[in-house]
Short mmCIF file of C-alpha atoms in Angstrom, two decimals:
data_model
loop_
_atom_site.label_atom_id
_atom_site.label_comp_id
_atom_site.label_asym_id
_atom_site.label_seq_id
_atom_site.Cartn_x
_atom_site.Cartn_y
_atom_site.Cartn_z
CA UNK A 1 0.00 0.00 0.00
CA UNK A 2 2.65 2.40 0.56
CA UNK A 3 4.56 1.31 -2.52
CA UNK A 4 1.40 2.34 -4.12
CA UNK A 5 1.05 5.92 -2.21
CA UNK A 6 4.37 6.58 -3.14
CA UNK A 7 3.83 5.56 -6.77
CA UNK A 8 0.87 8.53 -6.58
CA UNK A 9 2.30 11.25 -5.32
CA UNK A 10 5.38 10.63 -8.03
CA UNK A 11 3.38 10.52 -10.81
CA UNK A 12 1.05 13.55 -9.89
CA UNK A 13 4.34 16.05 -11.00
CA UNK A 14 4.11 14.80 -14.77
CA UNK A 15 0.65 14.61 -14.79
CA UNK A 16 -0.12 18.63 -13.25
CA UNK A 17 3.13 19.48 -15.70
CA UNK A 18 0.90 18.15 -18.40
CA UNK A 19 -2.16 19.65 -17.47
CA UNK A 20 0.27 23.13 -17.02
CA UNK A 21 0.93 22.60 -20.79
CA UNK A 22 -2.49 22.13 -21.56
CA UNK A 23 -3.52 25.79 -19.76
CA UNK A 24 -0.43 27.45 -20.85
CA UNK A 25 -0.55 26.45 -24.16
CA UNK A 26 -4.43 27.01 -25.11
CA UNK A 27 -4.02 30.21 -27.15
CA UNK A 28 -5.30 32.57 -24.40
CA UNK A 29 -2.44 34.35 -22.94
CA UNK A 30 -3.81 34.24 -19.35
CA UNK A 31 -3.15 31.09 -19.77
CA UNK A 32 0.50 31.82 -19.75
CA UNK A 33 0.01 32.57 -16.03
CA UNK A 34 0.46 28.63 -15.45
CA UNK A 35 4.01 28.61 -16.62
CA UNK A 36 5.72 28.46 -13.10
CA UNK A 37 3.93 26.40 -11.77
CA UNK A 38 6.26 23.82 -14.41
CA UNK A 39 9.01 24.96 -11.83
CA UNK A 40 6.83 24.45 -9.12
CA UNK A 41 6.63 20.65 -10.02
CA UNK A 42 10.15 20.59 -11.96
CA UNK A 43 11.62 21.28 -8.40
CA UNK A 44 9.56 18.65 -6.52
CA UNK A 45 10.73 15.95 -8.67
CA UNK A 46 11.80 12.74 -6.25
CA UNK A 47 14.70 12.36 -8.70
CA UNK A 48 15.86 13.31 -12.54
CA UNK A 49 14.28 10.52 -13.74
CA UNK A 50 10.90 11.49 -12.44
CA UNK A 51 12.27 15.21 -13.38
CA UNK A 52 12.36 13.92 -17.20
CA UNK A 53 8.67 12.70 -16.92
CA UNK A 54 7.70 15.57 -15.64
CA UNK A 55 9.39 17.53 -18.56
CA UNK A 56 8.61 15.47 -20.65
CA UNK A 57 4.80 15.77 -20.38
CA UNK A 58 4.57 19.05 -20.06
CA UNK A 59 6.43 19.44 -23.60
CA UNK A 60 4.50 17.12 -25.26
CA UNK A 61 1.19 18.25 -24.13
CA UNK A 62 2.33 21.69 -25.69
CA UNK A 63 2.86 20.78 -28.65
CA UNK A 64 -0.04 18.44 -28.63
CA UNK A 65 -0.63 20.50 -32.29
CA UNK A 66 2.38 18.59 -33.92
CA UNK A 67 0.89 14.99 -33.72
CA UNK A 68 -1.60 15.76 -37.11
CA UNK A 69 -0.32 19.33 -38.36
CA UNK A 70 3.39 17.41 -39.05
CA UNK A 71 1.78 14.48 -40.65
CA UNK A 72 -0.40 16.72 -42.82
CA UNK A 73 2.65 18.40 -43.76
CA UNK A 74 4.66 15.87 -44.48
CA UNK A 75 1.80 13.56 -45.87
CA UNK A 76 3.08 13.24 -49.43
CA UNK A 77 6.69 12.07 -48.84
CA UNK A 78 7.10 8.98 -49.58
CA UNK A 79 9.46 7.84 -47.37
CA UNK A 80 7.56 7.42 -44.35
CA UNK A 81 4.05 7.31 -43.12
CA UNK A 82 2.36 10.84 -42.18
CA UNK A 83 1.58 9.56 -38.92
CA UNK A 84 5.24 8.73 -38.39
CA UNK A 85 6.18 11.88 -39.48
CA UNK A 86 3.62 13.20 -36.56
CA UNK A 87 5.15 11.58 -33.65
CA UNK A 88 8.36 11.94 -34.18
CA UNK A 89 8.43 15.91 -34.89
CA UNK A 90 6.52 15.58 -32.32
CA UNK A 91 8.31 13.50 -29.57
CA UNK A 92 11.65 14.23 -31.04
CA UNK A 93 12.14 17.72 -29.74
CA UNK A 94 9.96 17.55 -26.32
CA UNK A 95 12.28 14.95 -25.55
CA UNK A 96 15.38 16.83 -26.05
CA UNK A 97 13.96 19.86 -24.17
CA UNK A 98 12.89 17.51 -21.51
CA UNK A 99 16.61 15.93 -21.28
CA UNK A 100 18.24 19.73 -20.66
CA UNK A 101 15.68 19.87 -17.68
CA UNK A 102 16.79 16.58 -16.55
CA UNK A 103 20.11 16.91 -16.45
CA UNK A 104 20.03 20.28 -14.79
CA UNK A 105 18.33 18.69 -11.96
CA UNK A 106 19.58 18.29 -8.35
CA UNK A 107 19.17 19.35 -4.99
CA UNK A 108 21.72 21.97 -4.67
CA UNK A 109 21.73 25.39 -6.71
CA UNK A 110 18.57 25.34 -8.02
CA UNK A 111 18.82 28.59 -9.09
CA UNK A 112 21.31 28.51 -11.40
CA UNK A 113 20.42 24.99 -12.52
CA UNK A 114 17.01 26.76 -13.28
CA UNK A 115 18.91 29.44 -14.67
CA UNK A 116 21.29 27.24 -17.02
CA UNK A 117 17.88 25.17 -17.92
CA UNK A 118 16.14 28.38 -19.37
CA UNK A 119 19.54 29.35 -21.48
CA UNK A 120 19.75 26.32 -23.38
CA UNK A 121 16.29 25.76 -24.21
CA UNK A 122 16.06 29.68 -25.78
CA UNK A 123 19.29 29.77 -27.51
CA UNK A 124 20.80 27.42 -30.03
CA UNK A 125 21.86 24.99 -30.62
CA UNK A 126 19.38 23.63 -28.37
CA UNK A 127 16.99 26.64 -28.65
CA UNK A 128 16.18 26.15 -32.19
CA UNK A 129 13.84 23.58 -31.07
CA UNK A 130 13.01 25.41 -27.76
CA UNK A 131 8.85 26.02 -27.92
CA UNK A 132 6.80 26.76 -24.99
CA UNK A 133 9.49 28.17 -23.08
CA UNK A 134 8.52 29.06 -19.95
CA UNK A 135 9.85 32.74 -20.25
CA UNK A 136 6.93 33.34 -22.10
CA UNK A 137 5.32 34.32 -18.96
CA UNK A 138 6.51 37.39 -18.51
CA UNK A 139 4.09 38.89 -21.12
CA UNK A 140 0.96 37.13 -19.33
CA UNK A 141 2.84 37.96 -15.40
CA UNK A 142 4.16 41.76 -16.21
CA UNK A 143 2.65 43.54 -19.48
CA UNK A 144 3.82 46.94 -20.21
CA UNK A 145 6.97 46.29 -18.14
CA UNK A 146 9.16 45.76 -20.90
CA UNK A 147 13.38 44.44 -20.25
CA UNK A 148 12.37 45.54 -16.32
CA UNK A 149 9.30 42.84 -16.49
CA UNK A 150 11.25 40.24 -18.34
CA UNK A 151 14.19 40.17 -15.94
CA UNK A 152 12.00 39.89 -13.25
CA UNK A 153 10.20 36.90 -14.51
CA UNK A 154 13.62 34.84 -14.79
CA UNK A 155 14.31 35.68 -11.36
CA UNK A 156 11.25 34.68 -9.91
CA UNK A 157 11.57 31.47 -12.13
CA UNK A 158 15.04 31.10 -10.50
CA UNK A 159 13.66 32.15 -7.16
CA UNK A 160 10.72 29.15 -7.16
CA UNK A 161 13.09 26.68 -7.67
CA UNK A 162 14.96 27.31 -4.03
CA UNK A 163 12.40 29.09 -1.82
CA UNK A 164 10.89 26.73 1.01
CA UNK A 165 7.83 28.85 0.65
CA UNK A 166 6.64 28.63 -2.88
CA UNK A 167 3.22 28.89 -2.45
CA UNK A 168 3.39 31.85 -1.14
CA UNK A 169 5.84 33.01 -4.39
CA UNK A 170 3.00 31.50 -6.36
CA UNK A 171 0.21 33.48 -4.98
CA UNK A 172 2.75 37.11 -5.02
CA UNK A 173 3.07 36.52 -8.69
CA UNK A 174 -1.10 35.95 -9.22
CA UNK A 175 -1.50 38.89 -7.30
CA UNK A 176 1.18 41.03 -8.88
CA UNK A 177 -0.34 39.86 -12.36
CA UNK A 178 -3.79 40.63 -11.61
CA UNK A 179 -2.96 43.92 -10.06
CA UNK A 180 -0.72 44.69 -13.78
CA UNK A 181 -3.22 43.45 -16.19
CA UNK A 182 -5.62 45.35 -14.39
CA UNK A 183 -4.43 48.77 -15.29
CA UNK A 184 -2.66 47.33 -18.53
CA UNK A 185 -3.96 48.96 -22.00
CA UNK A 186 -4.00 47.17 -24.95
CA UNK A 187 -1.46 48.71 -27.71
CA UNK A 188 -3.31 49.33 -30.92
CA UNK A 189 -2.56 50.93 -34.11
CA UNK A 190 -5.35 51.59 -36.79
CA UNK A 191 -3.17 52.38 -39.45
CA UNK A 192 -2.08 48.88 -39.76
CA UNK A 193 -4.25 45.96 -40.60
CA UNK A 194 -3.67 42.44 -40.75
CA UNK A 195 -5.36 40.61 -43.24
CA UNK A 196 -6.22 36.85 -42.66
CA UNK A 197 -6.64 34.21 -45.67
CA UNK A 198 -7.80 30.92 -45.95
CA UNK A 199 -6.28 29.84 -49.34
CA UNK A 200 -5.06 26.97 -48.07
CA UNK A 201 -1.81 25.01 -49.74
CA UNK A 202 -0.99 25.64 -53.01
CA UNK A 203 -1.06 22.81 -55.44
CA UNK A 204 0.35 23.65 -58.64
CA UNK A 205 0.76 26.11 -61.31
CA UNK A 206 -2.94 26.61 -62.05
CA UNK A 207 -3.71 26.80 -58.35
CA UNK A 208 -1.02 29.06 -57.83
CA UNK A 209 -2.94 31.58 -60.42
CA UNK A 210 -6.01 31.42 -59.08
CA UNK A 211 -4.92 32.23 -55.89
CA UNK A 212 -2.26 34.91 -56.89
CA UNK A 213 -5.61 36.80 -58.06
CA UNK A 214 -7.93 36.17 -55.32
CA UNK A 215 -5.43 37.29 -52.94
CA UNK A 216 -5.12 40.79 -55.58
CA UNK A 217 -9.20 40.88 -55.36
CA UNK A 218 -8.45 40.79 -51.20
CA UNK A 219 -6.36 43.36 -51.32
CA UNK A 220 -7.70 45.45 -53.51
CA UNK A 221 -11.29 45.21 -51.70
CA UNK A 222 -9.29 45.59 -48.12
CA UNK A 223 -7.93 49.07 -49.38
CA UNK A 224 -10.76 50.65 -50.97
CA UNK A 225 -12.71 49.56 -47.56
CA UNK A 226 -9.84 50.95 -45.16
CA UNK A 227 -8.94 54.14 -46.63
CA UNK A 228 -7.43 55.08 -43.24
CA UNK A 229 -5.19 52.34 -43.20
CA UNK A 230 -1.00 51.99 -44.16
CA UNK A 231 -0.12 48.64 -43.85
CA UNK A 232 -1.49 45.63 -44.84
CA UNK A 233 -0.07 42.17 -43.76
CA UNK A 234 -0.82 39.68 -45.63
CA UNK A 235 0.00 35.86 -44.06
CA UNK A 236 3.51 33.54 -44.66
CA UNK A 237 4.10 32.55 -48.77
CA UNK A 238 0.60 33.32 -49.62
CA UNK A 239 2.36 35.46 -52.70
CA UNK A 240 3.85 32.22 -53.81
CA UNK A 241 7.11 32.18 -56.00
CA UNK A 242 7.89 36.16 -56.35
CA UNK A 243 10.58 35.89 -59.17
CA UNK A 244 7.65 35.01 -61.10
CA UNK A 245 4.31 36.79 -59.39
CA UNK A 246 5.78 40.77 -58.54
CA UNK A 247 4.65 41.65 -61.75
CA UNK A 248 1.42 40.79 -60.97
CA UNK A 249 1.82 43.22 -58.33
CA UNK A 250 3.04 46.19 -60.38
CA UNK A 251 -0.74 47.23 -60.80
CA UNK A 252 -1.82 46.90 -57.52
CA UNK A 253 1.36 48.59 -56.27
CA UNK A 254 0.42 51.75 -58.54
CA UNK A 255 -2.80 51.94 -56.74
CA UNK A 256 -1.79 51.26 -53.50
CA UNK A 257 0.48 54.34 -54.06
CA UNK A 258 -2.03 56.53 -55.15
CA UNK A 259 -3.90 55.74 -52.00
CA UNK A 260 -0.61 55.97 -49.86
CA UNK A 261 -0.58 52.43 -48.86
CA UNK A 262 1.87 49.32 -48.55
CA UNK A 263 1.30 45.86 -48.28
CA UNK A 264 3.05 43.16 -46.48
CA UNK A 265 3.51 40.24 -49.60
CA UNK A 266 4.51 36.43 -48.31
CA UNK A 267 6.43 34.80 -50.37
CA UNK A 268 9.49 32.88 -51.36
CA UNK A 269 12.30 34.30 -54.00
CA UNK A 270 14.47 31.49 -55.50
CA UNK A 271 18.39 32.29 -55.41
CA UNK A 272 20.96 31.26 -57.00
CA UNK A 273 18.91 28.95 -60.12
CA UNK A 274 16.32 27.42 -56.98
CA UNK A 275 19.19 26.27 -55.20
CA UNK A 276 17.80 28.33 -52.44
CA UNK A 277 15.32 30.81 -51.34
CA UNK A 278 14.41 33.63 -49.17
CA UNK A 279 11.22 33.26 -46.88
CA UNK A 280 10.06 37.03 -46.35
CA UNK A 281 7.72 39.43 -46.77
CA UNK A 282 8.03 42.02 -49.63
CA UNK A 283 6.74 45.46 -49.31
CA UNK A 284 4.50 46.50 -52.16
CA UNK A 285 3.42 50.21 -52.55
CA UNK A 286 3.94 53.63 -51.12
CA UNK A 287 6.62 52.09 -49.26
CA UNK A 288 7.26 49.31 -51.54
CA UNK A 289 10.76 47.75 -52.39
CA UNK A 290 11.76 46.24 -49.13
CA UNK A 291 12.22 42.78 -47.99
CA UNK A 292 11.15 41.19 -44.67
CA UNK A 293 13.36 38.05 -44.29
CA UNK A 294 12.18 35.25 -42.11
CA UNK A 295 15.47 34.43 -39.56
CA UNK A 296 14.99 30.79 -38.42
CA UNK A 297 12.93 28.83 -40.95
CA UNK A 298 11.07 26.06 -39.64
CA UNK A 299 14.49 23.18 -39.62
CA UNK A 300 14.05 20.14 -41.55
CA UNK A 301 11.07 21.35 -43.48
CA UNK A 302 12.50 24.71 -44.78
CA UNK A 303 15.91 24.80 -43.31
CA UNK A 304 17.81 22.40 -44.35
CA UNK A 305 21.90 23.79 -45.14
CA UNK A 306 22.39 19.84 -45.59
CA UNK A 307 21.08 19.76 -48.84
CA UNK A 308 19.63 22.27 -51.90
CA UNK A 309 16.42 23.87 -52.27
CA UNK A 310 15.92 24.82 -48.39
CA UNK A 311 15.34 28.48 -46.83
CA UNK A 312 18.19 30.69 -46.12
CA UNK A 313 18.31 31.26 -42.32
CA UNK A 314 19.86 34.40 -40.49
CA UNK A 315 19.88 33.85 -36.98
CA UNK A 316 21.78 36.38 -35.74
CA UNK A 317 19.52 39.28 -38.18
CA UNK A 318 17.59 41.34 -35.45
CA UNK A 319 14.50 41.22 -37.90
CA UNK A 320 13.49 44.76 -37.52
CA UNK A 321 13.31 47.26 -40.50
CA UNK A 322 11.38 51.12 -40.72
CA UNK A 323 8.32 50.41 -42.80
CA UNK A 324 6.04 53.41 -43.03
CA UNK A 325 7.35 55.48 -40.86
CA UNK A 326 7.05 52.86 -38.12
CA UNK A 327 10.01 50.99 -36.55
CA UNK A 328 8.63 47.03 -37.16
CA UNK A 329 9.73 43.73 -35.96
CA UNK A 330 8.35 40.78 -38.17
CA UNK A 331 8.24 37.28 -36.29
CA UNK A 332 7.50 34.90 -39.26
CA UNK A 333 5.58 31.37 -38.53
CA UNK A 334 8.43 29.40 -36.81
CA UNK A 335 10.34 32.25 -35.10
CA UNK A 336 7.29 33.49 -33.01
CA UNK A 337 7.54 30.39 -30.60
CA UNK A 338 11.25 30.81 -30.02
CA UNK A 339 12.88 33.04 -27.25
CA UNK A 340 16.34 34.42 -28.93
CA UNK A 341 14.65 36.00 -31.92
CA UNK A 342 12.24 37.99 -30.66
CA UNK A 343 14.62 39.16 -27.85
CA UNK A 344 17.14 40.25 -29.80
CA UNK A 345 14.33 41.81 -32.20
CA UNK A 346 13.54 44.09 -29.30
CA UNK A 347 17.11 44.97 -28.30
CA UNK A 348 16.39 47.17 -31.02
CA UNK A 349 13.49 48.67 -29.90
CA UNK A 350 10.77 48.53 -32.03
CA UNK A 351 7.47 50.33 -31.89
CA UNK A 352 5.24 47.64 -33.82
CA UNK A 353 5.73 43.87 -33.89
CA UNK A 354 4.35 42.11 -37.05
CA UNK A 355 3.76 38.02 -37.52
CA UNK A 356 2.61 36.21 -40.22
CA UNK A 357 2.01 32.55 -40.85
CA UNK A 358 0.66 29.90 -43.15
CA UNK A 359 -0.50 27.31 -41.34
CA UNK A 360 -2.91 25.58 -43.80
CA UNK A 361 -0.98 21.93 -42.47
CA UNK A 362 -1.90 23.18 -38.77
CA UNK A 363 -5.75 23.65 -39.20
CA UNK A 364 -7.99 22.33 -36.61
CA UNK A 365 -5.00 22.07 -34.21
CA UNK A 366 -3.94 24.16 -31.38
CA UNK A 367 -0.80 25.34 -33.29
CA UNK A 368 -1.73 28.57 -34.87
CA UNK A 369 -3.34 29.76 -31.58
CA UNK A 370 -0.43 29.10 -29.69
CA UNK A 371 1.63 31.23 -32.39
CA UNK A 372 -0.63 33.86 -31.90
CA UNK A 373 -0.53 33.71 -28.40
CA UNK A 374 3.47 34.03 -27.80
CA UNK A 375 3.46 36.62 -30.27
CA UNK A 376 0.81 38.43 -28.31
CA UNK A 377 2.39 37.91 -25.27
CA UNK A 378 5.50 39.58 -26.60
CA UNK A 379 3.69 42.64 -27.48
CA UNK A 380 2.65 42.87 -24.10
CA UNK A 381 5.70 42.88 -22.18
CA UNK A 382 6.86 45.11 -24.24
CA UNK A 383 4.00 47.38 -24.80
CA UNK A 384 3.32 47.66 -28.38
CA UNK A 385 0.97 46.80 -31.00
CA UNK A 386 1.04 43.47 -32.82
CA UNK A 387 -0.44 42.98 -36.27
CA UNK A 388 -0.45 39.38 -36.38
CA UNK A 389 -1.65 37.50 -39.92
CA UNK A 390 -2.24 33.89 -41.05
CA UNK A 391 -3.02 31.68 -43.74
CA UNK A 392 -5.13 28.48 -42.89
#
């Protein structure tokens, strides 16, 4: 019987740290407010085995999206089964977060093993694969509080871990979050507009026309409705190949000119005779001319330096440019559920953060909710407006 008892009260730390992933990770950034409570029950671990469980299924409960949204994906390559393809972008990576947590476990210095845990999970290598970080938080714990906020939140992560009173850390933070988001404002701006599509996947030349022109008609019917607007974002690749579809633009851009307008164009630009290609977004317009270039492409997928025809990746670009007269950070599909990107994005102080995505493979999931929720949560700590756009 007390075999059994103690069998129970292991196995309640990975199953809370699941249901944590499942609240954290639901698209609502309240939800966010969960997140230490994964230190909470990281800590209490009876040993790092029990500590990898624990990891472990809080991970994969996050990215519970990845199970059907990688096998859709990935459901024409021949070499292995969709569903295979599912679990094992799936597992794959919660695992490998799950082992940094593991081995940083022990009952001396939690701190700093909390501390060294949160560094290699939001910077590469290991942080190219490091989704629902628990930093996140700090958007959900301390909007509007910016670097000041951010720091904060890693210390009291660090602080949980050693404390022999964490409830009562737990219930400071609540309170301190309720008392924040209570006199937080929402940061808006009505000159930009995001523009949502549900064009799904292209398949093929003909498609790829069809589409090119509905998403012309969308714009064109967005502008003439918004007069008041500057921007429009348009989702992730939804412009298709642009060495061959900007001159279908060229008439748009005219009018878009005329009107004082820019778009925000998705879409990939072969380099170097399709060897390669840029994932950005193109500016189209008043302001037209410049180009939005995703940093970390989703690896495997799109980056892939191992072999030809994968996305060019620049890591250590901040990703912000001036686009109409507005200082703009773009987090594009992949990037937005990373930590070192959007970090180093802000270092630079921007005063509008932009995402886009195409997540046609990820409908019906919880994946593009949860990319709109980091990204959200972002713009909250740091107190500006995000214009956030996707493709399903």
């Amino acid at each position: 019987m007390e075999t059994i008892k103690e069998h129970a009260r292991m196995l309640a730390c990975p199953i809370a740290a699941a249901l944590v992933g499942l609240i954290a990770w639901s698209g609502d950034v309240s939800g966010l407010c969960a997140l230490p409570l994964f230190i909470f029950l990281w800590r209490f671990a009876r040993s790092r085995r029990w500590a990898f469980l624990t990891a472990a299924a809080y991970y994969l409960v996050a990215g519970r999206g990845l199970i059907l949204g990688a096998g859709v994906f990935f459901g024409d390559d021949p070499a292995l089964p969709s569903w295979a393809y599912g679990i094992a972008i799936w597992t794959m990576p919660s695992l490998l977060l799950a082992s940094v947590w593991a081995g940083l476990w022990g009952e001396k210095h939690r701190p700093l093993r909390v501390l060294a845990a949160l560094l290699f999970t939001s910077i590469p290598p290991i942080g190219v694969v490091g989704w629902a970080n628990p930093i996140t938080a700090a958007g959900a714990l301390f909007p509007g509080t910016g670097w000041f906020g951010f720091a904060l939140c890693v210390a009291a992560l660090a602080y949980l871990a050693q404390t022999r009173r964490p409830v009562v850390v737990l219930v400071g933070l609540a309170i301190s979050a309720s008392a924040l988001n209570a006199r937080y404002h929402e940061q808006q701006d009505a000159t930009w507009m995001a523009v949502n599509t549900d064009l799904g996947a292209a398949h093929g030349s003909d498609d790829d026309y069809a589409r090119l022109h509905a998403l012309l008609d969308i714009v064109d019917q967005r502008s003439s409705e918004n007069p008041n607007v500057r921007v429009f974002v348009l989702p992730e690749l939804v412009g298709g190949d642009w060495s061959m579809n900007a001159i279908w633009w060229q008439r748009m851009a005219g009018v878009l000119t005329k009107r004082g307008q820019t778009v925000l164009v998705g879409a990939l630009l072969p380099l170097d005779r399709n060897t390669h290609y840029e994932n950005a977004l193109f500016s189209v317009g008043a302001d037209g001319g410049k180009w939005l270039a995703d940093r970390v492409p989703v690896p495997y997928s799109m980056w892939k330096p191992w072999t030809e025809g994968g996305a060019d990746g620049h890591w250590a670009g901040s990703g912000v440019q001036d686009v109409a007269q507005r200082r703009v950070a773009t987090l594009i599909c992949y990037e937005q559920l990373l930590i070192w990107p959007v970090l180093h994005s802000f270092i630079h102080r921007p005063t509008l953060l932009v995402g886009a995505a195409n997540d046609w493979w990820a409908r019906g999931t919880s994946i593009s909710r949860i990319q709109h929720e980091a990204t959200a949560a972002w713009g909250r700590l740091f107190s500006v407006p995000v214009v956030w756009a996707r493709n399903e």
